[in-house]
PDB file of C-alpha atoms in Angstrom:
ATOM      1  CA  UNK A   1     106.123  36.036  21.484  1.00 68.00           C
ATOM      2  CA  UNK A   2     103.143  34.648  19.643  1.00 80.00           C
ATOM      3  CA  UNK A   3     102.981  34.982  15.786  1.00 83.00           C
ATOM      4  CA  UNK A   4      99.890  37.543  16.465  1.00 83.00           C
ATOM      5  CA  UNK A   5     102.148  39.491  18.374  1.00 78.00           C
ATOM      6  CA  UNK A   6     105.539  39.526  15.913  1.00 80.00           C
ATOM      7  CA  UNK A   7     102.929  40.588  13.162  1.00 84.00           C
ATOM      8  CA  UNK A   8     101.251  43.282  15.008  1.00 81.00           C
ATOM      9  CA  UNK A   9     104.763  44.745  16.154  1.00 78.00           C
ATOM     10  CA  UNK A  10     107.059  43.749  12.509  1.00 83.00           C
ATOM     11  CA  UNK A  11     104.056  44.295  10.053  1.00 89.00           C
ATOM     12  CA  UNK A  12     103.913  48.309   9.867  1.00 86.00           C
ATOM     13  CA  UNK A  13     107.974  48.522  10.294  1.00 85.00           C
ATOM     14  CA  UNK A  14     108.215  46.341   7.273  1.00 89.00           C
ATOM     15  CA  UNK A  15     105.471  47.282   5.161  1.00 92.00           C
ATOM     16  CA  UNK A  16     106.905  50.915   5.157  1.00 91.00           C
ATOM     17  CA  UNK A  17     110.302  49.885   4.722  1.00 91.00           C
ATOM     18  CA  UNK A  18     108.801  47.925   1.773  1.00 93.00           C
ATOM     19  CA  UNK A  19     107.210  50.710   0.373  1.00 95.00           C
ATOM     20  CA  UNK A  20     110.216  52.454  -0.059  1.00 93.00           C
ATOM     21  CA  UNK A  21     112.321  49.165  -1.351  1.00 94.00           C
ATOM     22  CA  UNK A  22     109.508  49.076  -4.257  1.00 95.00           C
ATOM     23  CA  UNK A  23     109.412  52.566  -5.096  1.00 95.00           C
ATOM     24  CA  UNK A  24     113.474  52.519  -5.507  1.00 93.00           C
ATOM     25  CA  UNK A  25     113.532  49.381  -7.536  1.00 92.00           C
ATOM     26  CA  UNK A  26     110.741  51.413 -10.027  1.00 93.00           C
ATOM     27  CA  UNK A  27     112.893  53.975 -10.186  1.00 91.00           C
ATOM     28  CA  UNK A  28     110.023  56.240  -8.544  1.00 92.00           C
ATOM     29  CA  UNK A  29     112.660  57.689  -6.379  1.00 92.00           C
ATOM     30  CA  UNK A  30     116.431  57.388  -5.805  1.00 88.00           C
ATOM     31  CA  UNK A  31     118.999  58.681  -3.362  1.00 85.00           C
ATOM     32  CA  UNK A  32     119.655  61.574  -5.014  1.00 86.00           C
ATOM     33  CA  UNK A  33     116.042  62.964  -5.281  1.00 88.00           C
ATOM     34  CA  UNK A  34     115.314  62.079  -1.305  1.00 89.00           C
ATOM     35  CA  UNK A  35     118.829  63.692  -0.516  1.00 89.00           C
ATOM     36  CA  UNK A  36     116.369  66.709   0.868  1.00 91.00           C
ATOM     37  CA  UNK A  37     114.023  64.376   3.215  1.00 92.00           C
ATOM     38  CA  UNK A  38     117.378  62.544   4.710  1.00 89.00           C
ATOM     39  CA  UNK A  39     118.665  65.973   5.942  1.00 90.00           C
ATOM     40  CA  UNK A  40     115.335  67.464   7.007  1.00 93.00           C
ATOM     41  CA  UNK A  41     115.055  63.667   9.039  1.00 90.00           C
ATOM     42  CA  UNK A  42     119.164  64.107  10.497  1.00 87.00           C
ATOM     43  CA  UNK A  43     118.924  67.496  11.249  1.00 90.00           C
ATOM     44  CA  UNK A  44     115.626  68.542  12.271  1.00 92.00           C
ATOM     45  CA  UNK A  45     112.561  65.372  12.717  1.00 91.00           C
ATOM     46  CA  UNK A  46     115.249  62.880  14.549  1.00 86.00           C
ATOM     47  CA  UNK A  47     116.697  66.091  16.915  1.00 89.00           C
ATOM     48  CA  UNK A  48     113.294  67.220  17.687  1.00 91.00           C
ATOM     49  CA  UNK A  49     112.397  63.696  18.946  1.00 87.00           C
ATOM     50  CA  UNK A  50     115.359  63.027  21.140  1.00 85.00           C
ATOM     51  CA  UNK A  51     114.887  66.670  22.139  1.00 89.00           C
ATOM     52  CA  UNK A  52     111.325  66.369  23.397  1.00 88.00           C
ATOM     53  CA  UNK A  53     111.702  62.710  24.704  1.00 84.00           C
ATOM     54  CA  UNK A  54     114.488  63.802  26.813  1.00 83.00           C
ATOM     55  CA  UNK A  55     113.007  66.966  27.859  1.00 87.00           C
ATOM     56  CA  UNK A  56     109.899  65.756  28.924  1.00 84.00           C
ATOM     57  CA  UNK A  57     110.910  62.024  29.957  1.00 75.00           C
ATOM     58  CA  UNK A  58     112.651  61.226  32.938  1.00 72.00           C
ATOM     59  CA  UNK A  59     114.526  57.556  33.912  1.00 65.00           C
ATOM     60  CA  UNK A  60     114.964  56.719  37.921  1.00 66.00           C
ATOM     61  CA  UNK A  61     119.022  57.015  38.432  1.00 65.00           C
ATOM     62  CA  UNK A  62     119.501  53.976  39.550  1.00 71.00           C
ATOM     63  CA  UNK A  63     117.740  52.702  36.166  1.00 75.00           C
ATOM     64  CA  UNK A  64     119.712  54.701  33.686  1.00 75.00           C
ATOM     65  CA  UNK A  65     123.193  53.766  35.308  1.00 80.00           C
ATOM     66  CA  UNK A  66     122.381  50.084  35.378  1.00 86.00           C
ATOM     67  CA  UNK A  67     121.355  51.058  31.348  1.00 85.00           C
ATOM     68  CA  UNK A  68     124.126  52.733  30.030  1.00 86.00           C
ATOM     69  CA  UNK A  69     126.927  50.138  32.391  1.00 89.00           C
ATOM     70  CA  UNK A  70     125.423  47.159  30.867  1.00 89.00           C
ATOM     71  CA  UNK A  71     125.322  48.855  27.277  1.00 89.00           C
ATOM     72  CA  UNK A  72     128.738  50.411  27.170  1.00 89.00           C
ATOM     73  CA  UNK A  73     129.634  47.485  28.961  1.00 92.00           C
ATOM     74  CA  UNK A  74     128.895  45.325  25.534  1.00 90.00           C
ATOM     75  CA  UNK A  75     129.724  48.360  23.265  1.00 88.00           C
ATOM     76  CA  UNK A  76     133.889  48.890  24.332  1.00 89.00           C
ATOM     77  CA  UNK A  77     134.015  44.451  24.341  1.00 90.00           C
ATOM     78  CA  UNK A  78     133.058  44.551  21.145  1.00 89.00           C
ATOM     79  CA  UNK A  79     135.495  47.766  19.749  1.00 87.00           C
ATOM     80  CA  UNK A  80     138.028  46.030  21.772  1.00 86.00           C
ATOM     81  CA  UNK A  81     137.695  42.273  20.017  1.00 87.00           C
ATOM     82  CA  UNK A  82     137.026  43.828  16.756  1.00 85.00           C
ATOM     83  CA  UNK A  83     140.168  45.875  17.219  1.00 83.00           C
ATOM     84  CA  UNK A  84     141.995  42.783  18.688  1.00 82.00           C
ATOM     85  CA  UNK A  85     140.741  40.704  15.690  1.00 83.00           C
ATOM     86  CA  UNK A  86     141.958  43.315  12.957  1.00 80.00           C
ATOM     87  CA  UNK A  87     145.475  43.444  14.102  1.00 75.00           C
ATOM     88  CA  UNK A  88     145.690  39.751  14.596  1.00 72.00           C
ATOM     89  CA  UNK A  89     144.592  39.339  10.690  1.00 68.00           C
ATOM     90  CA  UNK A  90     147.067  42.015   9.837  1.00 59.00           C
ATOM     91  CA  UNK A  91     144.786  44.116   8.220  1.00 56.00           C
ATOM     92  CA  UNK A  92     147.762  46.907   8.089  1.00 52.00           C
ATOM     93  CA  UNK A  93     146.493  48.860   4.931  1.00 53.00           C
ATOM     94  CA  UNK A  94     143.592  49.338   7.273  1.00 61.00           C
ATOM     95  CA  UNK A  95     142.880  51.128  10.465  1.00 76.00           C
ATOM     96  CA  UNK A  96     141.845  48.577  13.044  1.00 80.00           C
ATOM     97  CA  UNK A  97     140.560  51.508  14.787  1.00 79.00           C
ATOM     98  CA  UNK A  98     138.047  51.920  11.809  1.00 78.00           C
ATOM     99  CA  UNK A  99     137.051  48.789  11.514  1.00 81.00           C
ATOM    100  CA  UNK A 100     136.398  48.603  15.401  1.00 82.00           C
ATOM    101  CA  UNK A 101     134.027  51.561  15.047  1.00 81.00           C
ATOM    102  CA  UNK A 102     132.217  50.019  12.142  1.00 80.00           C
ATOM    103  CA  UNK A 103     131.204  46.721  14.137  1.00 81.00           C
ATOM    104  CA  UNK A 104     130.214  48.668  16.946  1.00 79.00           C
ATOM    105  CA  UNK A 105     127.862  51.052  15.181  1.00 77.00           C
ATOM    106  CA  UNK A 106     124.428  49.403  14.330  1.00 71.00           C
ATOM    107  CA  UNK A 107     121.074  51.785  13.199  1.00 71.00           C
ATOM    108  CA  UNK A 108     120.110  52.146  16.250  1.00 72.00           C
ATOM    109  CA  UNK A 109     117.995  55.146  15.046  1.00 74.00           C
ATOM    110  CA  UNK A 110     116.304  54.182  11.704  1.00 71.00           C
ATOM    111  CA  UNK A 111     115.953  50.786  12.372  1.00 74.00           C
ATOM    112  CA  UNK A 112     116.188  50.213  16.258  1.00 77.00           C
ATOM    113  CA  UNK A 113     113.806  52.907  16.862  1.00 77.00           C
ATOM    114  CA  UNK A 114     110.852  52.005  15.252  1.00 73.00           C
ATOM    115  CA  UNK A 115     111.218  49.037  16.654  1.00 73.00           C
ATOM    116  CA  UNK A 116     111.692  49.840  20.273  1.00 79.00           C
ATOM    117  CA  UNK A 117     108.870  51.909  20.166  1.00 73.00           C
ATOM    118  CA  UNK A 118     106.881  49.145  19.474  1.00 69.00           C
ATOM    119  CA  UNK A 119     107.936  46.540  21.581  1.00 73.00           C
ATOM    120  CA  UNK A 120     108.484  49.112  24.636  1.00 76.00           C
ATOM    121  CA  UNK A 121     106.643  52.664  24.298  1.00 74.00           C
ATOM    122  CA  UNK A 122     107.851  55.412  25.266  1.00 73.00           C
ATOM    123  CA  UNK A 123     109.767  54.545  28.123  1.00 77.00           C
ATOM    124  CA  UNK A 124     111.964  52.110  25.457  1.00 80.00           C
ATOM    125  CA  UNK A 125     111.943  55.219  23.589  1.00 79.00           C
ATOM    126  CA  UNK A 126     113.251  57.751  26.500  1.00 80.00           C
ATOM    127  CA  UNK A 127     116.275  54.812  27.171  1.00 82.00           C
ATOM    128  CA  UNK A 128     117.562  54.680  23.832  1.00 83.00           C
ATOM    129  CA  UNK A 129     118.034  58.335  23.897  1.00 79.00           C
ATOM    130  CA  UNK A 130     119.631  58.191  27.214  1.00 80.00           C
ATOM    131  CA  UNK A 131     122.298  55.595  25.058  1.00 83.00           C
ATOM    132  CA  UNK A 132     122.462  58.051  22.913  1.00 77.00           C
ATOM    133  CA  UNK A 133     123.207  60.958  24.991  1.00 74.00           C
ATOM    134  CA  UNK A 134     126.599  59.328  25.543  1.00 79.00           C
ATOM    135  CA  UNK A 135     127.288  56.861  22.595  1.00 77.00           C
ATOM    136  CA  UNK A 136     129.252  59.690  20.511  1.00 71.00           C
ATOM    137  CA  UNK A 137     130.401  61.107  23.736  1.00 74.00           C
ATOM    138  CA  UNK A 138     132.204  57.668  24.837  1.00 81.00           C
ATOM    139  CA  UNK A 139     133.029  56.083  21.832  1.00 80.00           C
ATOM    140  CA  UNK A 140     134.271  58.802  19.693  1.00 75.00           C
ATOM    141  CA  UNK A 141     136.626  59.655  22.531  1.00 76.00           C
ATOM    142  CA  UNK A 142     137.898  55.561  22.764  1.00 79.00           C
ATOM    143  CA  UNK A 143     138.430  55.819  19.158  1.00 77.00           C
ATOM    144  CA  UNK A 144     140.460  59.136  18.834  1.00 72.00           C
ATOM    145  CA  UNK A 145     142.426  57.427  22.028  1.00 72.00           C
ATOM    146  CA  UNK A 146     143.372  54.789  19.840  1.00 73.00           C
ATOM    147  CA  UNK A 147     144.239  56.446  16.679  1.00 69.00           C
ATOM    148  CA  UNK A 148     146.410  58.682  19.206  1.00 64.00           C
ATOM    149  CA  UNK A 149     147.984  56.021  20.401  1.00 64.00           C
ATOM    150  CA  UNK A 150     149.163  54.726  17.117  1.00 61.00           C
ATOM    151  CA  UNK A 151     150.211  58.564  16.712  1.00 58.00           C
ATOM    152  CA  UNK A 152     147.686  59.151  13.795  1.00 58.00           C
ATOM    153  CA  UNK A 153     146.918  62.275  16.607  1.00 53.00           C
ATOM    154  CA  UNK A 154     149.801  64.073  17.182  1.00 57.00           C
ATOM    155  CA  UNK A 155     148.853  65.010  20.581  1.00 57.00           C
ATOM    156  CA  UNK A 156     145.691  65.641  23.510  1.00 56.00           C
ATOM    157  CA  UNK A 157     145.182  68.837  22.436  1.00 62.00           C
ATOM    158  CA  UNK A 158     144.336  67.227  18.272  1.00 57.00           C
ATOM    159  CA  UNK A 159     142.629  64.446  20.381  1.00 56.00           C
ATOM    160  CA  UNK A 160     140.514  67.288  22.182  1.00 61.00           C
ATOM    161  CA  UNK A 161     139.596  68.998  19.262  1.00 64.00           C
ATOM    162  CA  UNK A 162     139.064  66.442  17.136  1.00 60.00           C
ATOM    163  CA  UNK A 163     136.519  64.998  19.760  1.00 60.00           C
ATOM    164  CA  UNK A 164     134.641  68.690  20.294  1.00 60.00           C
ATOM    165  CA  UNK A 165     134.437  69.071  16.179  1.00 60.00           C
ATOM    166  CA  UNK A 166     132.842  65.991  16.123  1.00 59.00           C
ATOM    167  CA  UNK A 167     130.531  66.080  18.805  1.00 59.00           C
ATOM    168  CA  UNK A 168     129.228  69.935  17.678  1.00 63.00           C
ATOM    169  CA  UNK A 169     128.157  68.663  13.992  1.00 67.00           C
ATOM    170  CA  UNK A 170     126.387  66.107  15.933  1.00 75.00           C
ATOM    171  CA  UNK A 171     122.955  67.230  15.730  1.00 82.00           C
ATOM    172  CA  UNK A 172     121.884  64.006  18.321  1.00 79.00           C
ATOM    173  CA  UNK A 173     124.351  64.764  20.495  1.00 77.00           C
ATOM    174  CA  UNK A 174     123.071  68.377  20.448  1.00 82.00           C
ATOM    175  CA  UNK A 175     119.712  67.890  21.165  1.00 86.00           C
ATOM    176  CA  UNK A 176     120.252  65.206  23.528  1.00 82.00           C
ATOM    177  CA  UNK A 177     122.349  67.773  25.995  1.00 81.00           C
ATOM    178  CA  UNK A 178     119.898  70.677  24.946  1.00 88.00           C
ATOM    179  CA  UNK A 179     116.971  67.872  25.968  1.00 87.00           C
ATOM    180  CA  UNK A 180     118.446  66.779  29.344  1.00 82.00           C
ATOM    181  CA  UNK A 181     119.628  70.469  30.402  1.00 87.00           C
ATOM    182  CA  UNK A 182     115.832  71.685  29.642  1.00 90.00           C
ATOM    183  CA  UNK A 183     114.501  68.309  32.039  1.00 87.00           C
ATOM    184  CA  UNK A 184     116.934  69.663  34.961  1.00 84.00           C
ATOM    185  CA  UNK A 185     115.662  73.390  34.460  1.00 88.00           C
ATOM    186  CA  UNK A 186     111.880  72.393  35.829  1.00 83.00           C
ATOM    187  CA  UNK A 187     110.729  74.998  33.163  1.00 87.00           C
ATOM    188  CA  UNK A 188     107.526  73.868  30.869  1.00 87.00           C
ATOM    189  CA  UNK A 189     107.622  73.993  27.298  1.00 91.00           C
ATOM    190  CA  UNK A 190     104.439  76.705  25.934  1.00 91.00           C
ATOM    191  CA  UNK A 191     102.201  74.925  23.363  1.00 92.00           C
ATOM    192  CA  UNK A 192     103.236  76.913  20.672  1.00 92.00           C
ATOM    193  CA  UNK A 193     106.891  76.331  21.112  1.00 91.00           C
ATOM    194  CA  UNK A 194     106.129  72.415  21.528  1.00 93.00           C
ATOM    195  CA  UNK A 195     103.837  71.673  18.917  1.00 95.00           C
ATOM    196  CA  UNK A 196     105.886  72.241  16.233  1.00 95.00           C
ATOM    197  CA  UNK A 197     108.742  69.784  17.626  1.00 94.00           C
ATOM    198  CA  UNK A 198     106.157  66.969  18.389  1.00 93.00           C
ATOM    199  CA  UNK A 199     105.127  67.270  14.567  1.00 94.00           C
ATOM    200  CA  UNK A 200     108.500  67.276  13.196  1.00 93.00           C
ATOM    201  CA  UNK A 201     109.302  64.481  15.394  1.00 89.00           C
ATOM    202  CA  UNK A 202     106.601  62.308  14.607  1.00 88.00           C
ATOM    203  CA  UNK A 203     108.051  61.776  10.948  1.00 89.00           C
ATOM    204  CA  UNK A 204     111.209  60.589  12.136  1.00 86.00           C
ATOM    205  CA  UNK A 205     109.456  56.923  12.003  1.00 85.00           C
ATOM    206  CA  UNK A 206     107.820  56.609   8.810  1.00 89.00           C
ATOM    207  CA  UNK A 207     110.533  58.628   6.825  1.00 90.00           C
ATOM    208  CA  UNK A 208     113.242  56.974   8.177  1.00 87.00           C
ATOM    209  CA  UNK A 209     111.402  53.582   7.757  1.00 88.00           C
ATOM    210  CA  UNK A 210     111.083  54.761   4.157  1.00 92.00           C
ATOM    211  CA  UNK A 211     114.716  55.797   3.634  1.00 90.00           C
ATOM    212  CA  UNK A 212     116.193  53.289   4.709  1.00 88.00           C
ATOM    213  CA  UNK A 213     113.633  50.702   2.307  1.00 91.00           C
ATOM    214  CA  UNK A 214     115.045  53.286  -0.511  1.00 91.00           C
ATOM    215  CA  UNK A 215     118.707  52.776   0.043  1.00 88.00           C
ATOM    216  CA  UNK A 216     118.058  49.107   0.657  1.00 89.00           C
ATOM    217  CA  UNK A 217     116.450  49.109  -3.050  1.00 90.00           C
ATOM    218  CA  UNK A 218     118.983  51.520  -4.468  1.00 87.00           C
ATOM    219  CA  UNK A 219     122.063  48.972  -3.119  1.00 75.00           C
ATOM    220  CA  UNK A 220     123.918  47.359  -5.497  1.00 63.00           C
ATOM    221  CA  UNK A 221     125.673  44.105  -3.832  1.00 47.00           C
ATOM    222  CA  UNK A 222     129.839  44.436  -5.112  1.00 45.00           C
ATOM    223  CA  UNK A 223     131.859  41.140  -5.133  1.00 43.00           C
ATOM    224  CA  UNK A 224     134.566  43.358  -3.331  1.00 45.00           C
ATOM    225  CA  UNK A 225     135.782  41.671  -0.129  1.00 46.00           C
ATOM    226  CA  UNK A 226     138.926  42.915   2.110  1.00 45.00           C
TER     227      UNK A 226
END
């Protein structure tokens, strides 16, 4: 990649994010006064987006198996070595399970999506959401498997429900199944059904890009360690 290039794709993800970094550390804005704009992004700009990209996007078979076996593929190695690593350090005040989950999760939203869309367009775009599709799906259930396991679930049935609570106050997960049912119906969105998702999705960018800036500048590094 030339430096033309990483300017032209970096510039506008950082210059955003910067924005909001500068306005936080002027104290133009905080967490607590954006608390509005982060749940109109979670729960209605970043659905609307997977919704629409799924609904109207469409990855060969053979492509979005190879995708999501090489991804999980990386995804349960690294909950597995992480989990592997926490016991070894005896971290016993501590779920290992917990920490697995926290160095597999990454922003793949906020961050990762700007990005990809970038770098790849919208097919980039239509394979993250194929990711994630299944990433709650597949890694929520490996992690209530392992807190079953060391009986912190008292049985399936607490596994099952703890796994279908979770999943149903996922609004990603919900409009990635509502996206990919729509695709396989072969009916066509009307106009004035789609326009409003395609404008509430095409925040999601900027104001997360701006949100997360905002909670960067808000941060407060702690000389806690574990």
């Amino acid at each position: 990649m030339s430096p033309a290039e990483f300017i032209e794709i970096f510039f506008p993800i950082y210059s955003i994010l910067g924005v909001g970094y500068v306005f936080a550390r002027l104290g133009y804005v905080t967490i607590e006064n954006m608390a509005g704009a982060n749940t109109f992004l979670f729960w209605v700009s970043i659905p609307a987006l997977v919704f629409r990209s799924l609904s109207t996007g469409s990855l060969p078979a053979p492509e979005a198996g190879l995708l999501l076996v090489g991804y999980f593929f990386v995804a349960i190695s690294v909950f597995v070595a992480w989990f592997a690593f926490s016991r070894h350090r005896l971290l016993i005040e501590n779920d290992p399970t917990v920490f697995a989950m926290g160095a597999n999760y990454s922003n793949t939203i906020l961050v990762g999506l700007p990005i990809i869309s970038h770098v790849a367009g919208a097919n980039g775009v239509l394979a993250l959401f194929w990711i994630v599709t299944f990433h709650a799906i597949i890694l929520f259930t490996i992690a209530a498997m392992s807190l079953e396991a060391d009986r912190k679930i008292k049985s399936l049935a607490e596994l099952g429900r703890l796994l279908q609570g979770s999943l149903r106050r996922n609004p990603l997960a919900l409009a990635a199944a509502a996206g990919v049912a729509f695709n396989a119906s072969g009916f066509e969105m009307p106009e004035f059904a789609a326009k409003p998702l395609d404008m509430a999705g095409a925040v999601t960018v900027p104001l997360g890009l701006f949100l997360v800036g905002v909670n960067l500048g808000t941060y407060r590094a702690s000389s806690h360690h574990f």
